[in-house]
Amino acid sequence: MRQVTPLTDGWILHHPEGTGQALPASVPGCVHTDLLAAGLIPDPFLGRDETEVAWVGRRTWTYERDLPAGGSAHERTDLVFDGLDTVAEILLDGRPLGRVRNMHRSYRFDVTGLSGRLTVRFASAYDEAEAVRGAVGDRPGAYPEPYQYVRKMACSFGWDWGPTLVTAGIWRPVRLEHWSTARIARVRPLVTVADGAGVVELAVDVERTEGGAPLDVEASVGGVRARARFEGTAGTVRLRVPDVRLWWPRGYGEQPLYEVELTLFDGEGAVDSWRRRTGFRTVELDTSPDAHGTGFTLVVNGERLFARGVNWIPDDAFPSRITRDRYRRRLEQAAAAGVDLVRVWGGGIYESEDFYDACDELGLLVWQDFPFACAAYPEEQPLRGEVEAEARENVVRLMPHPSLVLWNGNNENQWGFRDWGWEPALAGDSWGEGYYLGLLPRVVAESDPTRPYTAGSPWSGSWLRHPNDPAHGTHHSWEVWNRRDYADYRLDVPRFVAEFGWQAPPAYATLRRALPGEELAADSPGVLHHQKAADGNGKLERGLARHFAVPEGDFDRWHYLTQLNQVRAVAAGIEHWRSHWPVCAGSVVWQLNDCWPVTSWSAIDGDGREKPLYHELRRLYADRLLTVRTDGDGDASAGRGGGRRLVVAAVNQAAEEWRTVLRLRRTAVDGRVLAEAEPRCAADARTVALVEVPAELVPVGPEEFLVADAQDPAGGEPLRALHFPAADRDIPYPRPEFEVALAPEGVTVTARTLVRDLLLQADRLDPEASADRGPVTLLPGERVTIGVRGWQTPDLKAARAALYCVEPAG
C-alpha cells in the first residue's frame, strides 16, 4: 500500500538578501508567522504596525530542510505540496524540480531515489504580478494593488476590511508519498438520488509506474459493495444504496453522512485506497421567469428554501493559522445564529477540508465562489492555464461534500465591467468574461454536473439586463450603505440579496487589545487605521445622524450607537425581505467574520467576539419571525385611515403551521396603551401570513409606536415586533429608568420607563465575558435577565456601567 511520510519538522527560513540568519520555520505556515515567532517583526494586527511589515511581501524568502535518504521498498516516491503561496522554485541539492505560481493548487514531483537539501524559494508576489501585468497589459480593479495578475488570495493585498499583508510560504501540508505499481490519482464522485436510492458513481484516474496489467477497484458505501476492472489509467465503479437517508440543511432535517471507501488492487493485493464522507441529497437552482422577473431559489430535496445566509471571508489574514477547531467554533457560531447558508467569497481561498467537513456536519449549505473578485482578470497565458488547472482540481476535491450546493463564477466582476468604468478602459481587452461564461461553466458541467453554476454575483442571467438588476437573479445592495438611509432597504424586493450590510466597530475589548495605550476616539489614529473602507467613518457618522443626536467626544456612546445602527440596518433589510418570501428567496449578510481587529460589516469581530449584530441575527434568522411592514402607496405616518396599510407579517419557516393570537398595542412613549386588539393569525409551514393593523392602532406622530406580540409555539421567548414611525432623534423618549440586580450567571434589568435597545457590553466587565443576547427593548414593568459567561468577579456597579440604551435627544 501507499505510504506517507509527513515533512512537517526540520524546516528553516532565511532571507538571502539579508544577513542569512536561519530561523526555525513552521510548516504549514508563512513568512510573517515565522518572523513573528522569532520576534523579528511587530504584530501587524496591533496599532499601526501593519505598515511596519509591508516590506516582508516584497522580498524573496527561502525554506529549506533535508529530504530523507532512500529506504523505501516502493518503486516510486513523490514529493507532494498541498499548497504553496504563491510563486516558488523547488530545488533538490540545487537541481530544479519545478516552478509554481498558484496558491490554489497542489503540486507533485517525482523524487524517486533522490535525497539531499530541499529548497523552496519564494519570489515576491508583487514581482510576479508586475511581470504578468507587463506581459498582458493593465486591467482595472476596485483597489490599486495588483491582485488580479497572480493566482493568490486577493485579500492578501488588502481590502476595505482587511490589512495589506502579502504572504509567502508553505501554507498547507507537505509530504513524501511512496507507492508501487499504481496509485489513485483522482476520484470524481457523482452522488445523486433516484427513486429513493442513493447512487454513487466513482470515476477513478490512476497513475502507473510501468506496464498495463489489469487493475481492480472495489468501492463500498452504506453496506453496498461493487467492483470493477480496467486495463488503462481510468475506470468507473457504480453503487446503488437502497432506502438512503437524505442529508438536509439545518432546520429541515438531519445530516446523515456515509463513508465512501475505494481500494485499488493489482494482482498481488491492495496498492492504494481513498476514503471520504458524503451525503445524499438533490439540489437545484430555480431561475425560472415569473411575474416578478427572474427567480433565484435554491431547492434541496425538492424543498424550496429562503436562504438565511452570511458571507465568509478568510478567518485570519494568515490562513495557515486557522485550525480545525477554529473553523468548527466559527461555523458553530453561524449555525447557532440561525444561518443555513455560508457563501465563501471570491477574494479569498478554496477553504480547507476542515471547513467543509464542519458544514457537512452542521447542515450549513455552502455557496462557493471561484477566486475572482472586484477586478478585470486577464485571460491570456500564463493565467488561463492556471485558472483551468485550479478549477478542475478544486471542483473534484470538494465534490464529496453534500453541504456544497452552488458554484459561482466571481464576485462583482460583471457589475464592475458595466458600471465601474471598466468597459471603456479595457477597449476590448480580456477581463474574465471568458472564464465566467465559458471556461468555468464547462469545467463544472464536465466534472460536477450534480450542482448548479451561476456566472457571478450579482448577475441577472443575461447581458440584456443590468447585471445587478434586483428583479432578476442575485443582487448586491450597496447603495444603501454608501449613500442612503437603511430604511431604503424597504423600497424594493430583490429576488435574492447576496450581499448587503452596515459597518460597526469591533467589541470594546477587541479595540483595547488591538490599540494598546491609545486614548480611544472615533478619529484616533489607531481607530482610523483599523477602518479600511473609503470614507468609512464618514458613512458611519452620516448613518448615525439620520437617526440619533450623537454627543461629540463621547467615544463610549459613539461605540454603542454605531453598533446599534448596524443592528437596525441589517434588521430593516432581513425583516423586509423575509416578509416577501417567496418572491425574495434569500439574504446573505455581508459578513459573518473578520480576519483581524477592524471596523467592518461583520457580526463576529477579529478576536472572535460576537457583536450585537450576531445576537440580532439569531432573532432575524429564527424559524419564526414577527415584523411590521407598510404596503401600498402614501405615508403610513400621515394619519389613521389614510396613507399606506400597516401590516404585521408572521414569517414561518418551520415545518409546522403557526397559529397564534397577535396582541397589538398602540402605545405612547410614556407607557400608556392608547388602543389594542387581538387578531388571529395563521401561517402554514414555510409561508408568510399578513395581518393588517386596524386603522385605530396605526401610530400617529413621534410620541406613539406599535407593539406586536405573539407566542412561539416551539416554546421559546415570545416574539415581538416594534414599529416607530419616527427617527429616534425626533422621538420624545422619557429619561430611561431601570433597576439592575445581579442574577445567577447574569444580570437582571427591570424597566420603570420605556427602555429602548438596552445592551449589556459584557466584554467591558471582563475581556473573556460574553452576553447571551443583544439589544432588547423593554416596556414599563418588563424585566429581562441577561446571561453572562466568563465573568469571574460579578459586581453590580460594573454591571450598571456596562449597560447602554437609547437616550432622549439633547
PDB file of N, CA, C and O in Angstrom, residues 619-660:
ATOM      1  N   ARG A 619     -32.369  36.382  16.127  1.00  0.00           N
ATOM      2  CA  ARG A 619     -33.795  36.711  16.022  1.00  0.00           C
ATOM      3  C   ARG A 619     -34.242  36.757  14.563  1.00  0.00           C
ATOM      4  O   ARG A 619     -35.270  36.190  14.187  1.00  0.00           O
ATOM      5  N   LEU A 620     -33.447  37.418  13.729  1.00  0.00           N
ATOM      6  CA  LEU A 620     -33.840  37.627  12.335  1.00  0.00           C
ATOM      7  C   LEU A 620     -33.887  36.325  11.548  1.00  0.00           C
ATOM      8  O   LEU A 620     -34.676  36.201  10.600  1.00  0.00           O
ATOM      9  N   TYR A 621     -33.043  35.355  11.899  1.00  0.00           N
ATOM     10  CA  TYR A 621     -32.952  34.103  11.155  1.00  0.00           C
ATOM     11  C   TYR A 621     -33.635  32.939  11.878  1.00  0.00           C
ATOM     12  O   TYR A 621     -33.490  31.783  11.472  1.00  0.00           O
ATOM     13  N   ALA A 622     -34.382  33.230  12.936  1.00  0.00           N
ATOM     14  CA  ALA A 622     -35.138  32.166  13.596  1.00  0.00           C
ATOM     15  C   ALA A 622     -36.217  31.636  12.659  1.00  0.00           C
ATOM     16  O   ALA A 622     -36.635  32.315  11.708  1.00  0.00           O
ATOM     17  N   ASP A 623     -36.676  30.422  12.910  1.00  0.00           N
ATOM     18  CA  ASP A 623     -37.704  29.836  12.055  1.00  0.00           C
ATOM     19  C   ASP A 623     -38.949  30.713  11.994  1.00  0.00           C
ATOM     20  O   ASP A 623     -39.611  30.798  10.960  1.00  0.00           O
ATOM     21  N   ARG A 624     -39.271  31.357  13.121  1.00  0.00           N
ATOM     22  CA  ARG A 624     -40.458  32.216  13.154  1.00  0.00           C
ATOM     23  C   ARG A 624     -40.034  33.637  13.499  1.00  0.00           C
ATOM     24  O   ARG A 624     -39.300  33.870  14.468  1.00  0.00           O
ATOM     25  N   LEU A 625     -40.518  34.574  12.699  1.00  0.00           N
ATOM     26  CA  LEU A 625     -40.154  35.980  12.841  1.00  0.00           C
ATOM     27  C   LEU A 625     -41.405  36.823  12.715  1.00  0.00           C
ATOM     28  O   LEU A 625     -42.234  36.605  11.819  1.00  0.00           O
ATOM     29  N   LEU A 626     -41.541  37.788  13.600  1.00  0.00           N
ATOM     30  CA  LEU A 626     -42.645  38.743  13.547  1.00  0.00           C
ATOM     31  C   LEU A 626     -42.077  40.093  13.136  1.00  0.00           C
ATOM     32  O   LEU A 626     -41.068  40.548  13.703  1.00  0.00           O
ATOM     33  N   THR A 627     -42.683  40.734  12.144  1.00  0.00           N
ATOM     34  CA  THR A 627     -42.224  42.049  11.711  1.00  0.00           C
ATOM     35  C   THR A 627     -43.411  42.881  11.254  1.00  0.00           C
ATOM     36  O   THR A 627     -44.494  42.343  11.002  1.00  0.00           O
ATOM     37  N   VAL A 628     -43.192  44.178  11.172  1.00  0.00           N
ATOM     38  CA  VAL A 628     -44.217  45.114  10.713  1.00  0.00           C
ATOM     39  C   VAL A 628     -43.718  45.771   9.439  1.00  0.00           C
ATOM     40  O   VAL A 628     -42.568  46.219   9.377  1.00  0.00           O
ATOM     41  N   ARG A 629     -44.550  45.799   8.437  1.00  0.00           N
ATOM     42  CA  ARG A 629     -44.172  46.443   7.183  1.00  0.00           C
ATOM     43  C   ARG A 629     -45.335  47.298   6.674  1.00  0.00           C
ATOM     44  O   ARG A 629     -46.469  47.168   7.133  1.00  0.00           O
ATOM     45  N   THR A 630     -45.035  48.169   5.744  1.00  0.00           N
ATOM     46  CA  THR A 630     -46.057  49.001   5.125  1.00  0.00           C
ATOM     47  C   THR A 630     -46.260  48.560   3.689  1.00  0.00           C
ATOM     48  O   THR A 630     -45.302  48.265   2.976  1.00  0.00           O
ATOM     49  N   ASP A 631     -47.505  48.480   3.268  1.00  0.00           N
ATOM     50  CA  ASP A 631     -47.858  48.090   1.904  1.00  0.00           C
ATOM     51  C   ASP A 631     -48.690  49.196   1.276  1.00  0.00           C
ATOM     52  O   ASP A 631     -49.406  49.925   1.965  1.00  0.00           O
ATOM     53  N   GLY A 632     -48.612  49.285  -0.048  1.00  0.00           N
ATOM     54  CA  GLY A 632     -49.446  50.242  -0.763  1.00  0.00           C
ATOM     55  C   GLY A 632     -48.750  51.568  -0.955  1.00  0.00           C
ATOM     56  O   GLY A 632     -47.534  51.704  -0.801  1.00  0.00           O
ATOM     57  N   ASP A 633     -49.523  52.631  -1.292  1.00  0.00           N
ATOM     58  CA  ASP A 633     -48.981  53.950  -1.596  1.00  0.00           C
ATOM     59  C   ASP A 633     -49.242  54.903  -0.447  1.00  0.00           C
ATOM     60  O   ASP A 633     -50.115  54.691   0.387  1.00  0.00           O
ATOM     61  N   GLY A 634     -48.512  55.984  -0.411  1.00  0.00           N
ATOM     62  CA  GLY A 634     -48.748  57.005   0.589  1.00  0.00           C
ATOM     63  C   GLY A 634     -47.782  56.906   1.744  1.00  0.00           C
ATOM     64  O   GLY A 634     -46.706  56.350   1.635  1.00  0.00           O
ATOM     65  N   ASP A 635     -48.164  57.446   2.881  1.00  0.00           N
ATOM     66  CA  ASP A 635     -47.289  57.542   4.049  1.00  0.00           C
ATOM     67  C   ASP A 635     -48.022  57.021   5.272  1.00  0.00           C
ATOM     68  O   ASP A 635     -49.014  57.596   5.710  1.00  0.00           O
ATOM     69  N   ALA A 636     -47.526  55.936   5.850  1.00  0.00           N
ATOM     70  CA  ALA A 636     -48.226  55.317   6.979  1.00  0.00           C
ATOM     71  C   ALA A 636     -48.267  56.229   8.192  1.00  0.00           C
ATOM     72  O   ALA A 636     -49.123  56.081   9.058  1.00  0.00           O
ATOM     73  N   SER A 637     -47.316  57.157   8.300  1.00  0.00           N
ATOM     74  CA  SER A 637     -47.300  58.037   9.472  1.00  0.00           C
ATOM     75  C   SER A 637     -48.172  59.259   9.286  1.00  0.00           C
ATOM     76  O   SER A 637     -48.265  60.101  10.177  1.00  0.00           O
ATOM     77  N   ALA A 638     -48.854  59.393   8.121  1.00  0.00           N
ATOM     78  CA  ALA A 638     -49.632  60.591   7.857  1.00  0.00           C
ATOM     79  C   ALA A 638     -50.898  60.643   8.683  1.00  0.00           C
ATOM     80  O   ALA A 638     -51.446  61.706   8.930  1.00  0.00           O
ATOM     81  N   GLY A 639     -51.412  59.514   9.125  1.00  0.00           N
ATOM     82  CA  GLY A 639     -52.619  59.539   9.939  1.00  0.00           C
ATOM     83  C   GLY A 639     -53.410  58.271   9.749  1.00  0.00           C
ATOM     84  O   GLY A 639     -53.259  57.552   8.776  1.00  0.00           O
ATOM     85  N   ARG A 640     -54.272  57.977  10.711  1.00  0.00           N
ATOM     86  CA  ARG A 640     -55.069  56.762  10.623  1.00  0.00           C
ATOM     87  C   ARG A 640     -56.150  56.911   9.556  1.00  0.00           C
ATOM     88  O   ARG A 640     -56.745  57.973   9.377  1.00  0.00           O
ATOM     89  N   GLY A 641     -56.405  55.804   8.847  1.00  0.00           N
ATOM     90  CA  GLY A 641     -57.474  55.780   7.873  1.00  0.00           C
ATOM     91  C   GLY A 641     -57.064  56.296   6.507  1.00  0.00           C
ATOM     92  O   GLY A 641     -57.801  56.132   5.542  1.00  0.00           O
ATOM     93  N   GLY A 642     -55.888  56.915   6.375  1.00  0.00           N
ATOM     94  CA  GLY A 642     -55.420  57.400   5.070  1.00  0.00           C
ATOM     95  C   GLY A 642     -54.168  56.646   4.702  1.00  0.00           C
ATOM     96  O   GLY A 642     -54.016  55.538   4.970  1.00  0.00           O
ATOM     97  N   GLY A 643     -53.230  57.144   3.996  1.00  0.00           N
ATOM     98  CA  GLY A 643     -51.893  56.598   3.784  1.00  0.00           C
ATOM     99  C   GLY A 643     -51.831  55.130   3.448  1.00  0.00           C
ATOM    100  O   GLY A 643     -52.794  54.522   2.998  1.00  0.00           O
ATOM    101  N   ARG A 644     -50.678  54.547   3.738  1.00  0.00           N
ATOM    102  CA  ARG A 644     -50.420  53.158   3.405  1.00  0.00           C
ATOM    103  C   ARG A 644     -50.941  52.233   4.492  1.00  0.00           C
ATOM    104  O   ARG A 644     -51.142  52.636   5.630  1.00  0.00           O
ATOM    105  N   ARG A 645     -51.111  50.958   4.118  1.00  0.00           N
ATOM    106  CA  ARG A 645     -51.539  49.949   5.082  1.00  0.00           C
ATOM    107  C   ARG A 645     -50.352  49.532   5.935  1.00  0.00           C
ATOM    108  O   ARG A 645     -49.260  49.306   5.426  1.00  0.00           O
ATOM    109  N   LEU A 646     -50.579  49.424   7.220  1.00  0.00           N
ATOM    110  CA  LEU A 646     -49.581  48.864   8.116  1.00  0.00           C
ATOM    111  C   LEU A 646     -49.946  47.396   8.325  1.00  0.00           C
ATOM    112  O   LEU A 646     -51.094  47.078   8.644  1.00  0.00           O
ATOM    113  N   VAL A 647     -48.963  46.517   8.135  1.00  0.00           N
ATOM    114  CA  VAL A 647     -49.230  45.086   8.126  1.00  0.00           C
ATOM    115  C   VAL A 647     -48.250  44.385   9.059  1.00  0.00           C
ATOM    116  O   VAL A 647     -47.046  44.692   9.067  1.00  0.00           O
ATOM    117  N   VAL A 648     -48.761  43.440   9.852  1.00  0.00           N
ATOM    118  CA  VAL A 648     -47.903  42.549  10.622  1.00  0.00           C
ATOM    119  C   VAL A 648     -47.680  41.286   9.800  1.00  0.00           C
ATOM    120  O   VAL A 648     -48.636  40.654   9.341  1.00  0.00           O
ATOM    121  N   ALA A 649     -46.416  40.950   9.587  1.00  0.00           N
ATOM    122  CA  ALA A 649     -46.066  39.739   8.840  1.00  0.00           C
ATOM    123  C   ALA A 649     -45.567  38.688   9.820  1.00  0.00           C
ATOM    124  O   ALA A 649     -44.624  38.934  10.583  1.00  0.00           O
ATOM    125  N   ALA A 650     -46.211  37.531   9.800  1.00  0.00           N
ATOM    126  CA  ALA A 650     -45.769  36.381  10.589  1.00  0.00           C
ATOM    127  C   ALA A 650     -45.036  35.435   9.643  1.00  0.00           C
ATOM    128  O   ALA A 650     -45.660  34.752   8.817  1.00  0.00           O
ATOM    129  N   VAL A 651     -43.714  35.431   9.731  1.00  0.00           N
ATOM    130  CA  VAL A 651     -42.871  34.635   8.839  1.00  0.00           C
ATOM    131  C   VAL A 651     -42.647  33.278   9.490  1.00  0.00           C
ATOM    132  O   VAL A 651     -42.090  33.194  10.591  1.00  0.00           O
ATOM    133  N   ASN A 652     -43.067  32.226   8.815  1.00  0.00           N
ATOM    134  CA  ASN A 652     -42.991  30.887   9.383  1.00  0.00           C
ATOM    135  C   ASN A 652     -42.160  29.996   8.470  1.00  0.00           C
ATOM    136  O   ASN A 652     -42.645  29.504   7.458  1.00  0.00           O
ATOM    137  N   GLN A 653     -40.902  29.794   8.830  1.00  0.00           N
ATOM    138  CA  GLN A 653     -40.041  28.909   8.044  1.00  0.00           C
ATOM    139  C   GLN A 653     -39.952  27.524   8.673  1.00  0.00           C
ATOM    140  O   GLN A 653     -39.185  26.676   8.213  1.00  0.00           O
ATOM    141  N   ALA A 654     -40.755  27.273   9.686  1.00  0.00           N
ATOM    142  CA  ALA A 654     -40.773  25.960  10.325  1.00  0.00           C
ATOM    143  C   ALA A 654     -41.585  24.974   9.495  1.00  0.00           C
ATOM    144  O   ALA A 654     -42.326  25.355   8.587  1.00  0.00           O
ATOM    145  N   ALA A 655     -41.452  23.697   9.837  1.00  0.00           N
ATOM    146  CA  ALA A 655     -42.154  22.641   9.099  1.00  0.00           C
ATOM    147  C   ALA A 655     -43.594  22.480   9.558  1.00  0.00           C
ATOM    148  O   ALA A 655     -44.360  21.751   8.920  1.00  0.00           O
ATOM    149  N   GLU A 656     -43.980  23.170  10.637  1.00  0.00           N
ATOM    150  CA  GLU A 656     -45.344  23.069  11.153  1.00  0.00           C
ATOM    151  C   GLU A 656     -46.054  24.410  10.983  1.00  0.00           C
ATOM    152  O   GLU A 656     -45.416  25.462  10.962  1.00  0.00           O
ATOM    153  N   GLU A 657     -47.375  24.351  10.897  1.00  0.00           N
ATOM    154  CA  GLU A 657     -48.134  25.589  10.788  1.00  0.00           C
ATOM    155  C   GLU A 657     -48.004  26.396  12.076  1.00  0.00           C
ATOM    156  O   GLU A 657     -47.686  25.865  13.143  1.00  0.00           O
ATOM    157  N   TRP A 658     -48.251  27.681  11.961  1.00  0.00           N
ATOM    158  CA  TRP A 658     -48.155  28.581  13.112  1.00  0.00           C
ATOM    159  C   TRP A 658     -49.495  29.301  13.265  1.00  0.00           C
ATOM    160  O   TRP A 658     -49.838  30.160  12.453  1.00  0.00           O
ATOM    161  N   ARG A 659     -50.206  28.912  14.277  1.00  0.00           N
ATOM    162  CA  ARG A 659     -51.481  29.558  14.575  1.00  0.00           C
ATOM    163  C   ARG A 659     -51.348  30.275  15.912  1.00  0.00           C
ATOM    164  O   ARG A 659     -50.978  29.672  16.918  1.00  0.00           O
ATOM    165  N   THR A 660     -51.650  31.562  15.926  1.00  0.00           N
ATOM    166  CA  THR A 660     -51.433  32.343  17.126  1.00  0.00           C
ATOM    167  C   THR A 660     -52.419  33.497  17.179  1.00  0.00           C
ATOM    168  O   THR A 660     -53.096  33.803  16.189  1.00  0.00           O
TER     169      THR A 660
END
